[in-house]
Amino acid sequence: MQANPSVELREVVKRHGSTPAVESLSLSVRHGEFFSILGPSGSGKTTTLRLIAGFEHPDQGDILIDGRSVLDVPPNLRPVNLVFQQYALFPHLTVFGNVAFGLEMRGVARAEIRSRVDAALGMVQLSGKEARVPAQLSGGEQQRVALARALVNRPAVVLLDEPLGALDQQLRQEMQGELKAIQERVGLTFICVTHHQEEALTMSDRVAVMDRGRVLQVGAPKEIYGAPASLFVAEFVGLSNRVDGRIIAVDGTRCRIEAPGLPAIQADAPAGAGPGNPVALVVRPERLHLSQPSASNGFDNVVPARVAKTVYNGHEMQYQLHVAERLSWTVRVQNDNGGQKPFLPGDAVAVRWNCDDGVVLAR
Amino acid sequence: MMRDPRKAWLRAASLGIMMFLYLPIAVLVVYSFNAAKLSTAWQGLSLQWYALLARDHALLVALQNSLLIAAVSTAIATLLGVSAAVGIERLPWRRRTWLDGAFLLPLVMPEVMMGVALLLFFVLIKMPLGLLTVTIGHAVFNVPVVTMIVRARLRKLDPHLEEAARDLGATPWQAFRRVTLPLVRPSVIGAALLAFTVSLDDFVVTFFTAGPGATTLPLKVYSMIKTGISPEINALSAMLVVVSMALVGLSLVMQRTNEK
């Protein structure tokens, strides 16, 4: 285990004209980690990647790779390789020529180039397609060439810009698993930029959520999803049901929240909570339970609701609910709970959950 | 099937215009094979005027001059034009606009003005008129031609390609040499062919910048015409037309391979 982080950004600021693209950004990525930067478009995540690759120069701050500042190092001399969003394969070169390009530029011997390109193409399952040109490949194959072209150089860090963005849904899910498997096999640091939260959660060891040039939260996928640190993270990552209210009482680790039109809600108290604080309670759709209004209790919270819409998803039923006449919530029920009859639009139901199912966040 | 009367009209009009454009040239070519000494009367097929051309020493010198000037000026214009195209396309959009104008101006400026301006310039710096001045003059009006054609191609390239090359360890020069240049090569060749043709056919700028001993083919044709239109001129012109058309055609083919 090396002492230095693989990639470190210290208080990096980058402005495009007068609009800040990245604001005082600090990140530390560990060796051999699959690290994702997740955010909506315009959040500065691609700029961050381009800063690490060397295509953009920070206005302030420092960028370190393996403990050394790379601010004065041009892109061709940085130990990183970028997998471009639209792959940017060289159309005039064959698959072999594309993958060999980086090795040729570094003056690697011919025989070694051949064996390393063969190995890289084997890893992405493209053996036998060396002589094709990019235009003869499918989107998925082009993506693999782009990946092999980066991996073959054995860089300290592999950067991926929306690596699966151009693939269709089916292929995207296949590649998610494969990308992660390849990363584990080569043991390199991967930094992946994506706006696709499922992608970030399934592949990553850690995720950084960005918005408007700032990092809002860094953590394992479980933390990001289960314990979002802010409302933006809660609503950007996964579906969430939200109700705005005010804390009326704090009792040890618990608090009571008052929200218009609803009975008082019990919840785990956030750190530093005090009576009167405006807060939002956020609960994931799979943490809510639906039952007949008359059914016996056993949960910390019960809220009456009305079914507005049902969506049958095969393995689960998704209910759109009207809660307190103004909130729209989603509940997911697995289609395996022995014989419980599905509710129909218009049915009155009770929504139940426990304190530790929801998260209370400042708003 | 009904025949659309408007289509018939269009066809007739097109035919008329094509005749207007190409009939004189066709006549010229046909009469270059005329055996008659007086070019207006047809007296049977003959290649004698072409044979005469091949023996005309002054004409061969003019041909040599033309080819030399075209080759050297094309090389200069291609080198400068491609460099300018690459440089301009990298500029931020706002700073590009005035350069757009600067590079377009020589194309729309009356050629006589360009000729006069060049002549004044060469006199000012006391450069003796000759092959060199003509070559420089041709390079000047050919730079914008090359720049325009190559820029059109560069604009269609994925800007990430050069970044990808840089990311994979290429210096800026290597990235240009290994990625950008091969991808724009057909347009560079097409532009060079066009520049070569324009140089070969140019009269006005050549007329102003050529000194004694720097006679090119078009200048030679002009001086021959002063002593009457001989069938020999027909033959010479016919050859110029065919070579020019072939070069322009090839240039278009090269530029079209870009699109793939």
Coordinates of C-alpha atoms in Angstrom, one line a residue:
Chain A
M1 CA 0.0 0.0 0.0
Q2 CA 1.5 3.3 -1.1
A3 CA 1.4 6.2 1.2
N4 CA 0.3 8.7 -1.4
P5 CA -3.1 8.7 -2.9
S6 CA -3.2 7.8 -6.6
V7 CA -4.8 11.1 -7.6
E8 CA -5.3 14.1 -5.4
L9 CA -6.9 17.4 -6.2
R10 CA -6.3 20.2 -3.8
E11 CA -8.6 23.2 -3.8
V12 CA -8.8 23.2 -7.6
V13 CA -10.6 26.1 -9.2
K14 CA -11.3 26.3 -13.0
R15 CA -13.3 29.0 -14.6
H16 CA -14.5 29.1 -18.2
G17 CA -14.6 32.8 -18.9
S18 CA -16.4 34.1 -15.8
T19 CA -18.5 31.1 -15.1
P20 CA -16.8 28.7 -12.7
A21 CA -16.7 25.1 -13.9
V22 CA -15.0 23.7 -10.8
E23 CA -15.1 25.5 -7.5
S24 CA -12.5 24.7 -4.8
L25 CA -12.5 21.0 -5.5
S26 CA -10.6 18.6 -3.3
L27 CA -10.6 14.9 -4.0
S28 CA -8.4 12.0 -3.0
V29 CA -8.5 8.8 -5.0
R30 CA -6.9 5.7 -3.6
H31 CA -4.6 3.3 -5.5
G32 CA -6.5 0.6 -7.4
E33 CA -9.8 2.1 -6.6
F34 CA -12.8 2.3 -8.9
F35 CA -13.8 5.9 -8.3
S36 CA -16.9 7.5 -9.9
I37 CA -17.7 11.1 -10.2
L38 CA -21.5 11.4 -10.5
G39 CA -23.4 14.5 -11.3
P40 CA -25.8 16.1 -13.7
S41 CA -24.6 17.8 -16.9
G42 CA -22.9 21.0 -16.1
S43 CA -21.8 19.9 -12.7
G44 CA -18.1 20.1 -13.6
K45 CA -17.4 16.4 -13.7
T46 CA -16.0 16.3 -17.2
T47 CA -13.9 19.4 -16.5
T48 CA -12.5 17.6 -13.5
L49 CA -11.5 14.7 -15.7
R50 CA -10.0 16.9 -18.3
L51 CA -8.0 18.7 -15.5
I52 CA -6.5 15.4 -14.5
A53 CA -5.8 14.4 -18.1
G54 CA -4.1 17.7 -18.7
F55 CA -6.4 19.2 -21.3
E56 CA -7.4 22.0 -19.0
H57 CA -5.2 23.9 -16.6
P58 CA -6.6 24.9 -13.2
D59 CA -6.8 28.6 -12.3
Q60 CA -5.9 27.8 -8.7
G61 CA -5.0 24.7 -6.7
D62 CA -2.9 21.7 -7.3
I63 CA -3.3 18.3 -9.0
L64 CA -1.1 15.4 -7.8
I65 CA -0.6 12.0 -9.3
D66 CA 1.3 9.5 -7.1
G67 CA 2.2 12.4 -4.8
R68 CA 3.8 14.6 -7.5
S69 CA 2.3 17.7 -8.9
V70 CA 1.5 17.4 -12.6
L71 CA 0.5 21.0 -13.2
D72 CA 3.6 21.6 -15.4
V73 CA 3.3 18.2 -17.2
P74 CA 1.7 18.2 -20.6
P75 CA -1.0 15.6 -21.4
N76 CA 1.4 13.4 -23.4
L77 CA 3.7 13.0 -20.4
R78 CA 1.1 12.4 -17.7
P79 CA 0.8 8.8 -16.5
V80 CA -3.0 8.7 -17.3
N81 CA -5.1 7.6 -20.2
L82 CA -8.5 8.8 -21.0
V83 CA -11.3 6.8 -22.6
F84 CA -13.3 9.4 -24.5
Q85 CA -17.0 9.6 -24.4
Q86 CA -17.4 9.1 -28.2
Y87 CA -14.3 6.9 -28.0
A88 CA -12.3 9.2 -30.4
L89 CA -10.8 6.1 -32.2
F90 CA -8.5 7.0 -35.0
P91 CA -10.6 6.2 -38.1
H92 CA -7.6 5.8 -40.4
L93 CA -5.9 3.1 -38.2
T94 CA -6.9 -0.5 -37.7
V95 CA -7.9 -1.8 -34.3
F96 CA -4.3 -2.9 -33.9
G97 CA -3.0 0.5 -34.9
N98 CA -5.3 2.2 -32.5
V99 CA -4.3 0.1 -29.5
A100 CA -0.6 0.2 -30.5
F101 CA -0.5 4.0 -30.9
G102 CA 0.4 4.8 -27.3
L103 CA 3.1 2.2 -27.2
E104 CA 4.6 3.5 -30.5
M105 CA 4.6 7.0 -29.1
R106 CA 6.6 5.9 -26.1
G107 CA 9.1 4.0 -28.3
V108 CA 8.3 0.5 -27.1
A109 CA 10.0 -2.2 -29.1
R110 CA 8.0 -3.7 -32.0
A111 CA 7.9 -7.3 -30.5
E112 CA 6.8 -6.0 -27.2
I113 CA 4.1 -3.9 -28.8
R114 CA 2.7 -6.9 -30.6
S115 CA 2.5 -9.0 -27.4
R116 CA 1.0 -6.2 -25.3
V117 CA -1.6 -5.3 -27.9
D118 CA -2.5 -8.9 -28.2
A119 CA -2.9 -9.2 -24.4
A120 CA -5.0 -6.0 -24.2
L121 CA -7.3 -7.1 -27.0
G122 CA -7.6 -10.5 -25.4
M123 CA -8.7 -8.8 -22.2
V124 CA -11.5 -6.9 -23.9
Q125 CA -12.4 -10.0 -26.0
L126 CA -11.5 -8.5 -29.3
S127 CA -8.9 -11.0 -30.4
G128 CA -9.1 -11.7 -34.1
K129 CA -10.4 -8.2 -35.0
E130 CA -7.0 -6.5 -35.1
A131 CA -7.2 -5.8 -38.9
R132 CA -10.6 -4.1 -38.8
V133 CA -11.0 -0.3 -38.9
P134 CA -13.3 1.4 -36.4
A135 CA -16.0 2.0 -38.9
Q136 CA -16.4 -1.8 -39.2
L137 CA -17.1 -2.3 -35.5
S138 CA -20.3 -2.1 -33.5
G139 CA -20.6 0.5 -30.8
G140 CA -19.8 -2.0 -28.1
E141 CA -16.7 -3.2 -29.9
Q142 CA -15.5 0.4 -30.4
Q143 CA -15.9 0.9 -26.7
R144 CA -13.7 -2.1 -26.0
V145 CA -11.1 -0.8 -28.4
A146 CA -11.1 2.5 -26.6
L147 CA -10.6 0.7 -23.3
A148 CA -7.8 -1.5 -24.7
R149 CA -6.1 1.5 -26.1
A150 CA -5.9 3.1 -22.7
L151 CA -5.1 -0.1 -20.7
V152 CA -2.3 -1.3 -23.0
N153 CA -0.1 1.6 -21.7
R154 CA -0.5 0.5 -18.1
P155 CA -1.1 4.0 -16.9
A156 CA -1.2 4.9 -13.2
V157 CA -4.8 6.1 -13.7
V158 CA -7.4 5.2 -16.3
L159 CA -9.9 8.0 -16.9
L160 CA -13.3 7.2 -18.3
D161 CA -15.7 9.9 -19.6
E162 CA -19.3 8.5 -19.6
P163 CA -17.8 5.2 -20.8
L164 CA -21.2 3.5 -21.3
G165 CA -23.1 6.5 -22.4
A166 CA -23.3 5.7 -26.1
L167 CA -24.4 2.1 -25.6
D168 CA -27.9 0.7 -25.5
Q169 CA -29.5 -0.4 -22.2
Q170 CA -28.8 -4.1 -22.6
L171 CA -25.1 -3.6 -23.5
R172 CA -24.7 -1.0 -20.9
Q173 CA -25.6 -3.4 -18.1
E174 CA -23.4 -6.1 -19.5
M175 CA -20.4 -3.7 -19.8
Q176 CA -21.0 -2.4 -16.2
G177 CA -20.0 -5.8 -14.8
E178 CA -17.3 -6.3 -17.3
L179 CA -15.7 -3.0 -16.7
K180 CA -15.6 -3.6 -13.0
A181 CA -14.1 -7.1 -13.6
I182 CA -11.4 -5.7 -15.9
Q183 CA -10.5 -3.0 -13.4
E184 CA -10.1 -5.6 -10.6
R185 CA -8.0 -7.8 -12.9
V186 CA -5.6 -5.0 -13.9
G187 CA -5.6 -3.4 -10.5
L188 CA -5.3 0.1 -11.9
T189 CA -7.0 3.2 -10.5
F190 CA -10.1 4.0 -12.5
I191 CA -11.8 7.4 -12.4
C192 CA -15.1 7.3 -14.1
V193 CA -17.4 10.2 -14.9
T194 CA -21.0 9.5 -15.3
H195 CA -24.5 11.1 -14.9
H196 CA -26.0 7.7 -14.7
Q197 CA -26.5 6.9 -11.0
E198 CA -27.0 3.1 -11.4
E199 CA -23.7 2.9 -13.3
A200 CA -21.9 4.7 -10.5
L201 CA -23.5 2.6 -7.8
T202 CA -22.9 -0.8 -9.4
M203 CA -19.3 -0.3 -10.5
S204 CA -17.7 1.9 -8.0
D205 CA -15.8 1.4 -4.8
R206 CA -16.5 5.0 -4.0
V207 CA -18.6 7.7 -5.5
A208 CA -18.3 11.5 -5.4
V209 CA -21.5 13.4 -6.1
M210 CA -20.9 16.7 -7.8
D211 CA -23.2 19.7 -8.5
R212 CA -22.4 23.1 -9.8
G213 CA -18.6 22.6 -9.6
R214 CA -18.6 21.3 -6.0
V215 CA -18.3 17.9 -4.5
L216 CA -21.3 17.3 -2.2
Q217 CA -20.5 13.9 -0.8
V218 CA -17.8 11.2 -1.2
G219 CA -18.5 7.7 0.0
A220 CA -19.2 4.1 -0.8
P221 CA -22.3 3.5 -3.0
K222 CA -24.1 2.2 0.1
E223 CA -23.5 5.5 2.0
I224 CA -24.4 7.7 -0.9
Y225 CA -27.7 5.8 -1.4
G226 CA -28.5 5.0 2.1
A227 CA -27.2 8.0 4.0
P228 CA -27.2 10.9 1.6
A229 CA -25.6 14.0 3.2
S230 CA -27.8 16.5 1.4
L231 CA -31.1 16.8 -0.3
F232 CA -29.4 17.1 -3.7
V233 CA -27.6 13.8 -3.2
A234 CA -30.8 12.2 -2.0
E235 CA -32.8 13.3 -5.0
F236 CA -30.1 12.9 -7.6
V237 CA -29.2 9.3 -6.6
G238 CA -32.1 7.0 -6.8
L239 CA -35.8 7.7 -6.4
S240 CA -36.8 9.2 -3.1
N241 CA -40.0 10.3 -1.5
R242 CA -39.8 13.6 0.2
V243 CA -41.8 15.5 2.7
D244 CA -40.9 19.0 3.9
G245 CA -41.6 19.9 7.5
R246 CA -40.2 21.4 10.7
I247 CA -38.7 19.7 13.8
I248 CA -41.0 20.2 16.7
A249 CA -39.1 18.1 19.4
V250 CA -35.8 16.3 19.8
D251 CA -35.6 13.4 22.2
G252 CA -32.2 11.8 22.3
T253 CA -31.5 10.2 19.0
R254 CA -35.1 10.6 17.8
C255 CA -37.0 13.7 16.7
R256 CA -40.6 14.5 15.8
I257 CA -41.4 16.3 12.6
E258 CA -44.5 18.2 11.8
A259 CA -45.5 18.4 8.2
P260 CA -48.7 20.1 7.0
G261 CA -51.6 17.7 6.5
L262 CA -49.8 14.7 8.1
P263 CA -49.6 13.1 11.5
A264 CA -46.4 13.9 13.4
I265 CA -43.5 11.9 12.0
Q266 CA -40.9 10.0 14.1
A267 CA -37.4 10.0 12.7
D268 CA -33.8 9.6 13.6
A269 CA -32.5 13.0 14.6
P270 CA -29.8 14.5 12.4
A271 CA -26.7 15.8 14.1
G272 CA -27.2 19.2 15.6
A273 CA -31.0 19.1 15.1
G274 CA -33.0 21.6 17.2
P275 CA -36.7 22.4 17.4
G276 CA -37.9 24.7 14.7
N277 CA -35.3 23.6 12.1
P278 CA -36.8 23.4 8.6
V279 CA -36.1 19.9 7.4
A280 CA -37.0 17.4 4.7
L281 CA -37.6 13.7 5.4
V282 CA -36.5 11.4 2.6
V283 CA -37.5 7.7 2.3
R284 CA -36.5 5.3 -0.5
P285 CA -39.4 3.7 -2.3
E286 CA -38.4 0.1 -1.3
R287 CA -38.3 1.1 2.4
L288 CA -42.0 2.0 2.5
H289 CA -44.7 -0.7 3.2
L290 CA -48.2 -0.6 1.9
S291 CA -51.1 -2.1 3.7
Q292 CA -54.9 -1.8 4.2
P293 CA -55.7 1.3 6.3
S294 CA -57.2 -1.0 9.0
A295 CA -54.2 -3.3 9.3
S296 CA -52.4 -3.6 12.7
N297 CA -49.5 -1.3 13.3
G298 CA -45.9 -2.2 14.3
F299 CA -44.2 0.6 12.5
D300 CA -43.0 4.0 13.8
N301 CA -45.0 5.9 11.3
V302 CA -48.3 5.4 9.5
V303 CA -49.6 7.9 6.9
P304 CA -52.8 7.6 5.0
A305 CA -52.6 7.8 1.2
R306 CA -54.5 7.1 -2.0
V307 CA -53.3 5.0 -4.9
A308 CA -53.0 7.2 -8.0
K309 CA -51.4 4.9 -10.5
T310 CA -49.9 1.4 -10.6
V311 CA -47.1 0.2 -12.9
Y312 CA -46.5 -3.5 -13.3
N313 CA -42.7 -4.1 -13.7
G314 CA -42.7 -7.9 -13.7
H315 CA -40.7 -8.5 -10.6
E316 CA -42.3 -5.6 -8.7
M317 CA -45.3 -3.4 -8.6
Q318 CA -44.7 0.3 -8.5
Y319 CA -47.4 2.4 -6.9
Q320 CA -47.8 6.2 -7.3
L321 CA -49.5 7.5 -4.2
H322 CA -51.1 10.8 -3.3
V323 CA -50.2 11.6 0.3
A324 CA -51.9 14.4 2.1
E325 CA -53.5 15.5 -1.2
R326 CA -50.3 17.3 -2.3
L327 CA -47.4 14.9 -2.2
S328 CA -46.6 12.3 -4.8
W329 CA -44.8 9.3 -3.5
T330 CA -43.6 6.1 -5.1
V331 CA -43.6 2.7 -3.3
R332 CA -42.1 -0.5 -4.7
V333 CA -43.6 -3.8 -3.7
Q334 CA -41.9 -7.1 -4.7
N335 CA -44.3 -9.4 -6.5
D336 CA -43.6 -12.3 -4.2
N337 CA -45.5 -11.6 -1.0
G338 CA -47.7 -14.7 -1.0
G339 CA -51.0 -13.8 -2.4
Q340 CA -51.5 -10.2 -1.2
K341 CA -53.9 -8.7 -3.6
P342 CA -52.5 -5.7 -5.4
F343 CA -54.1 -2.4 -4.7
L344 CA -56.0 -0.6 -7.4
P345 CA -56.0 3.1 -8.4
G346 CA -58.3 4.9 -6.1
D347 CA -57.8 2.5 -3.1
A348 CA -57.2 4.1 0.3
V349 CA -54.0 2.6 1.8
A350 CA -51.7 3.1 4.7
V351 CA -48.0 3.8 4.2
R352 CA -45.8 2.6 7.0
W353 CA -42.1 2.9 7.8
N354 CA -39.7 2.9 10.7
C355 CA -37.4 5.7 11.9
D356 CA -34.2 4.1 10.4
D357 CA -35.9 3.8 7.0
G358 CA -35.8 7.5 6.4
V359 CA -33.2 10.3 6.5
V360 CA -33.8 13.8 7.8
L361 CA -31.9 16.5 5.9
A362 CA -31.7 20.2 6.3
R363 CA -33.4 22.2 3.6
Chain B
M1 CA -46.0 8.4 -67.4
M2 CA -46.9 12.1 -67.7
R3 CA -44.2 14.4 -68.9
D4 CA -43.9 17.4 -66.7
P5 CA -43.7 20.5 -69.0
R6 CA -41.7 22.4 -66.4
K7 CA -39.2 19.6 -66.5
A8 CA -38.9 19.8 -70.2
W9 CA -38.3 23.6 -69.9
L10 CA -35.6 23.0 -67.3
R11 CA -33.9 20.5 -69.5
A12 CA -33.9 22.8 -72.5
A13 CA -32.6 25.7 -70.4
S14 CA -29.8 23.6 -68.9
L15 CA -28.8 22.3 -72.3
G16 CA -28.7 25.9 -73.6
I17 CA -26.5 27.0 -70.8
M18 CA -24.1 24.1 -71.2
M19 CA -23.9 24.8 -74.9
F20 CA -23.1 28.4 -74.1
L21 CA -20.3 27.4 -71.7
Y22 CA -18.8 24.5 -73.7
L23 CA -19.5 25.0 -77.3
P24 CA -16.6 27.5 -77.9
I25 CA -14.3 25.1 -76.2
A26 CA -15.6 22.2 -78.2
V27 CA -15.1 24.2 -81.4
L28 CA -11.6 25.1 -80.4
V29 CA -10.7 21.4 -79.7
V30 CA -12.3 20.3 -83.0
Y31 CA -10.5 22.9 -85.1
S32 CA -7.2 22.0 -83.5
F33 CA -7.5 18.8 -85.6
N34 CA -8.2 20.8 -88.8
A35 CA -5.8 20.3 -91.6
A36 CA -6.5 23.8 -93.0
K37 CA -4.1 26.6 -92.6
L38 CA -7.0 29.1 -92.2
S39 CA -8.8 27.9 -89.2
T40 CA -12.4 28.8 -90.4
A41 CA -12.6 26.2 -93.1
W42 CA -12.6 22.5 -92.5
Q43 CA -10.2 20.5 -94.7
G44 CA -10.0 17.1 -93.0
L45 CA -8.5 15.6 -90.0
S46 CA -4.8 16.2 -89.1
L47 CA -2.4 16.1 -86.2
Q48 CA 0.1 18.5 -87.9
W49 CA -0.5 21.4 -85.5
Y50 CA 0.3 19.2 -82.5
A51 CA 3.4 18.1 -84.3
L52 CA 4.3 21.7 -84.9
L53 CA 3.8 22.5 -81.2
A54 CA 6.3 19.8 -80.2
R55 CA 8.9 21.4 -82.4
D56 CA 8.3 25.0 -81.3
H57 CA 11.3 25.8 -79.0
A58 CA 9.9 29.0 -77.5
L59 CA 6.6 27.2 -76.7
L60 CA 8.4 24.4 -74.9
V61 CA 10.3 26.9 -72.8
A62 CA 7.0 28.6 -71.9
L63 CA 5.6 25.2 -71.0
Q64 CA 8.6 24.5 -68.8
N65 CA 8.2 27.9 -67.1
S66 CA 4.6 27.2 -66.5
L67 CA 5.1 23.8 -64.9
L68 CA 8.0 25.0 -62.8
I69 CA 6.1 28.0 -61.5
A70 CA 3.0 25.9 -60.9
A71 CA 4.9 23.3 -59.0
V72 CA 6.9 25.6 -56.8
S73 CA 4.1 28.0 -56.1
T74 CA 1.8 25.1 -55.3
A75 CA 4.3 23.7 -52.8
I76 CA 4.6 27.0 -51.1
A77 CA 0.9 27.7 -51.1
T78 CA 0.1 24.2 -49.8
L79 CA 2.6 24.5 -46.9
L80 CA 1.4 27.9 -45.9
G81 CA -2.2 27.2 -46.6
V82 CA -2.4 24.0 -44.5
S83 CA -0.5 25.7 -41.6
A84 CA -2.9 28.6 -41.7
A85 CA -5.9 26.3 -41.9
V86 CA -4.8 24.3 -38.8
G87 CA -3.9 27.5 -36.9
I88 CA -7.2 29.3 -37.7
E89 CA -9.3 26.3 -36.8
R90 CA -7.7 26.2 -33.4
L91 CA -8.5 29.8 -32.6
P92 CA -11.5 30.6 -30.5
W93 CA -14.5 31.4 -32.6
R94 CA -14.5 35.1 -32.1
R95 CA -10.9 35.7 -33.1
R96 CA -11.5 33.6 -36.1
T97 CA -13.9 35.9 -37.9
W98 CA -11.6 38.7 -38.9
L99 CA -9.1 36.1 -40.2
D100 CA -12.0 34.6 -42.3
G101 CA -12.3 38.0 -44.0
A102 CA -8.6 38.4 -44.4
F103 CA -8.3 35.1 -46.1
L104 CA -11.3 35.5 -48.3
L105 CA -10.3 39.0 -49.6
P106 CA -7.7 37.8 -52.1
L107 CA -10.3 35.5 -53.6
V108 CA -12.8 38.2 -54.3
M109 CA -10.4 41.1 -55.0
P110 CA -10.2 41.9 -58.8
E111 CA -7.2 40.1 -60.1
V112 CA -5.9 43.2 -61.8
M113 CA -5.6 44.9 -58.5
M114 CA -3.7 42.0 -57.1
G115 CA -1.4 42.1 -60.1
V116 CA -0.8 45.8 -59.8
A117 CA -0.2 45.6 -56.0
L118 CA 2.3 42.8 -56.5
L119 CA 4.1 44.6 -59.2
L120 CA 4.4 47.8 -57.0
F121 CA 5.6 45.7 -54.2
F122 CA 8.3 44.0 -56.2
V123 CA 9.4 47.3 -57.6
L124 CA 9.4 48.8 -54.1
I125 CA 11.7 46.1 -52.7
K126 CA 13.8 46.3 -56.0
M127 CA 13.2 42.6 -56.8
P128 CA 14.0 41.9 -60.5
L129 CA 10.9 40.6 -62.3
G130 CA 11.2 37.0 -63.4
L131 CA 10.3 33.4 -62.6
L132 CA 10.7 34.0 -58.9
T133 CA 8.3 37.0 -58.8
V134 CA 5.7 35.1 -60.8
T135 CA 6.0 32.1 -58.4
I136 CA 5.6 34.3 -55.4
G137 CA 2.6 36.0 -57.0
H138 CA 0.9 32.7 -57.7
A139 CA 1.7 31.4 -54.2
V140 CA -0.1 34.6 -52.8
F141 CA -3.4 34.0 -54.5
N142 CA -3.2 30.2 -53.9
V143 CA -2.8 30.3 -50.1
P144 CA -6.4 31.3 -49.5
V145 CA -7.6 28.6 -52.0
V146 CA -5.7 25.9 -50.0
T147 CA -6.7 27.3 -46.7
M148 CA -10.4 27.3 -47.5
I149 CA -10.5 23.7 -48.8
V150 CA -8.5 22.3 -45.9
R151 CA -10.4 24.2 -43.3
A152 CA -13.7 22.8 -44.5
R153 CA -12.3 19.3 -43.9
L154 CA -10.7 20.1 -40.5
R155 CA -14.0 21.4 -39.3
K156 CA -15.6 18.0 -39.9
L157 CA -12.9 16.2 -37.8
D158 CA -13.7 15.1 -34.3
P159 CA -11.7 17.6 -32.1
H160 CA -11.1 14.8 -29.6
L161 CA -9.0 12.8 -32.1
E162 CA -6.0 15.1 -31.6
E163 CA -6.6 15.1 -27.8
A164 CA -6.7 11.3 -27.9
A165 CA -3.3 11.3 -29.6
R166 CA -1.9 13.7 -27.1
D167 CA -3.3 11.6 -24.3
L168 CA -1.6 8.5 -25.7
G169 CA 1.8 10.2 -25.5
A170 CA 2.0 12.1 -28.8
T171 CA 3.7 15.6 -28.8
P172 CA 1.6 18.2 -30.6
W173 CA 3.7 17.7 -33.8
Q174 CA 3.3 13.9 -33.6
A175 CA -0.4 14.3 -33.1
F176 CA -0.7 16.4 -36.2
R177 CA 1.6 14.2 -38.2
R178 CA 0.1 10.8 -37.2
V179 CA -3.6 11.7 -36.8
T180 CA -4.7 15.0 -38.2
L181 CA -2.6 15.1 -41.4
P182 CA -3.6 11.5 -42.6
L183 CA -7.2 12.4 -42.1
V184 CA -7.1 15.6 -44.1
R185 CA -4.6 14.4 -46.7
P186 CA -7.2 13.9 -49.5
S187 CA -8.3 17.5 -49.1
V188 CA -4.7 18.7 -49.0
I189 CA -4.0 16.8 -52.3
G190 CA -7.2 18.1 -53.8
A191 CA -6.4 21.7 -52.8
A192 CA -2.9 21.3 -54.2
L193 CA -4.2 20.0 -57.5
L194 CA -6.6 23.0 -57.7
A195 CA -3.8 25.4 -56.8
F196 CA -1.6 23.8 -59.5
T197 CA -4.4 24.3 -62.1
V198 CA -5.1 27.9 -61.1
S199 CA -1.4 28.7 -61.4
L200 CA -1.1 26.9 -64.8
D201 CA -4.0 28.9 -66.2
D202 CA -3.3 32.3 -64.6
F203 CA -2.9 35.2 -66.9
V204 CA -3.4 38.5 -65.1
V205 CA -1.1 38.2 -62.1
T206 CA 1.5 36.5 -64.3
F207 CA 1.2 39.4 -66.9
F208 CA 2.1 41.9 -64.2
T209 CA 4.8 40.0 -62.3
A210 CA 6.6 38.3 -65.2
G211 CA 9.7 39.9 -66.6
P212 CA 11.5 39.1 -69.8
G213 CA 12.4 35.4 -70.0
A214 CA 9.6 34.4 -67.7
T215 CA 6.9 33.7 -70.3
T216 CA 4.3 31.2 -69.3
L217 CA 2.0 29.3 -71.6
P218 CA -1.0 31.7 -71.2
L219 CA 1.3 34.6 -71.9
K220 CA 2.7 32.8 -74.9
V221 CA -0.8 32.2 -76.3
Y222 CA -1.6 35.9 -75.8
S223 CA 1.5 37.0 -77.7
M224 CA 0.9 34.5 -80.5
I225 CA -2.7 35.8 -80.9
K226 CA -1.4 39.2 -81.7
T227 CA 0.0 37.9 -85.0
G228 CA -3.3 36.2 -85.9
I229 CA -5.1 33.1 -84.8
S230 CA -3.2 30.1 -86.0
P231 CA -4.3 26.5 -85.7
E232 CA -1.3 26.0 -83.6
I233 CA -2.9 28.1 -80.9
N234 CA -6.0 26.0 -81.2
A235 CA -3.9 22.9 -80.5
L236 CA -2.1 24.5 -77.6
S237 CA -5.3 25.8 -76.0
A238 CA -7.0 22.4 -76.5
M239 CA -4.2 20.8 -74.6
L240 CA -4.4 23.4 -71.8
V241 CA -8.2 22.8 -71.5
V242 CA -7.8 19.1 -71.3
V243 CA -5.0 19.2 -68.7
S244 CA -6.9 21.7 -66.6
M245 CA -10.1 19.8 -66.7
A246 CA -8.3 16.6 -65.8
L247 CA -6.6 18.3 -62.8
V248 CA -9.8 20.0 -61.6
G249 CA -11.7 16.7 -61.9
L250 CA -9.0 14.9 -60.0
S251 CA -9.1 17.6 -57.3
L252 CA -12.8 17.1 -56.9
V253 CA -12.4 13.4 -56.6
M254 CA -9.8 13.8 -53.9
Q255 CA -12.0 16.3 -52.0
R256 CA -14.9 13.9 -52.3
T257 CA -13.0 11.0 -50.7
N258 CA -13.0 13.3 -47.6
E259 CA -16.6 12.7 -47.1
K260 CA -16.2 9.1 -46.3

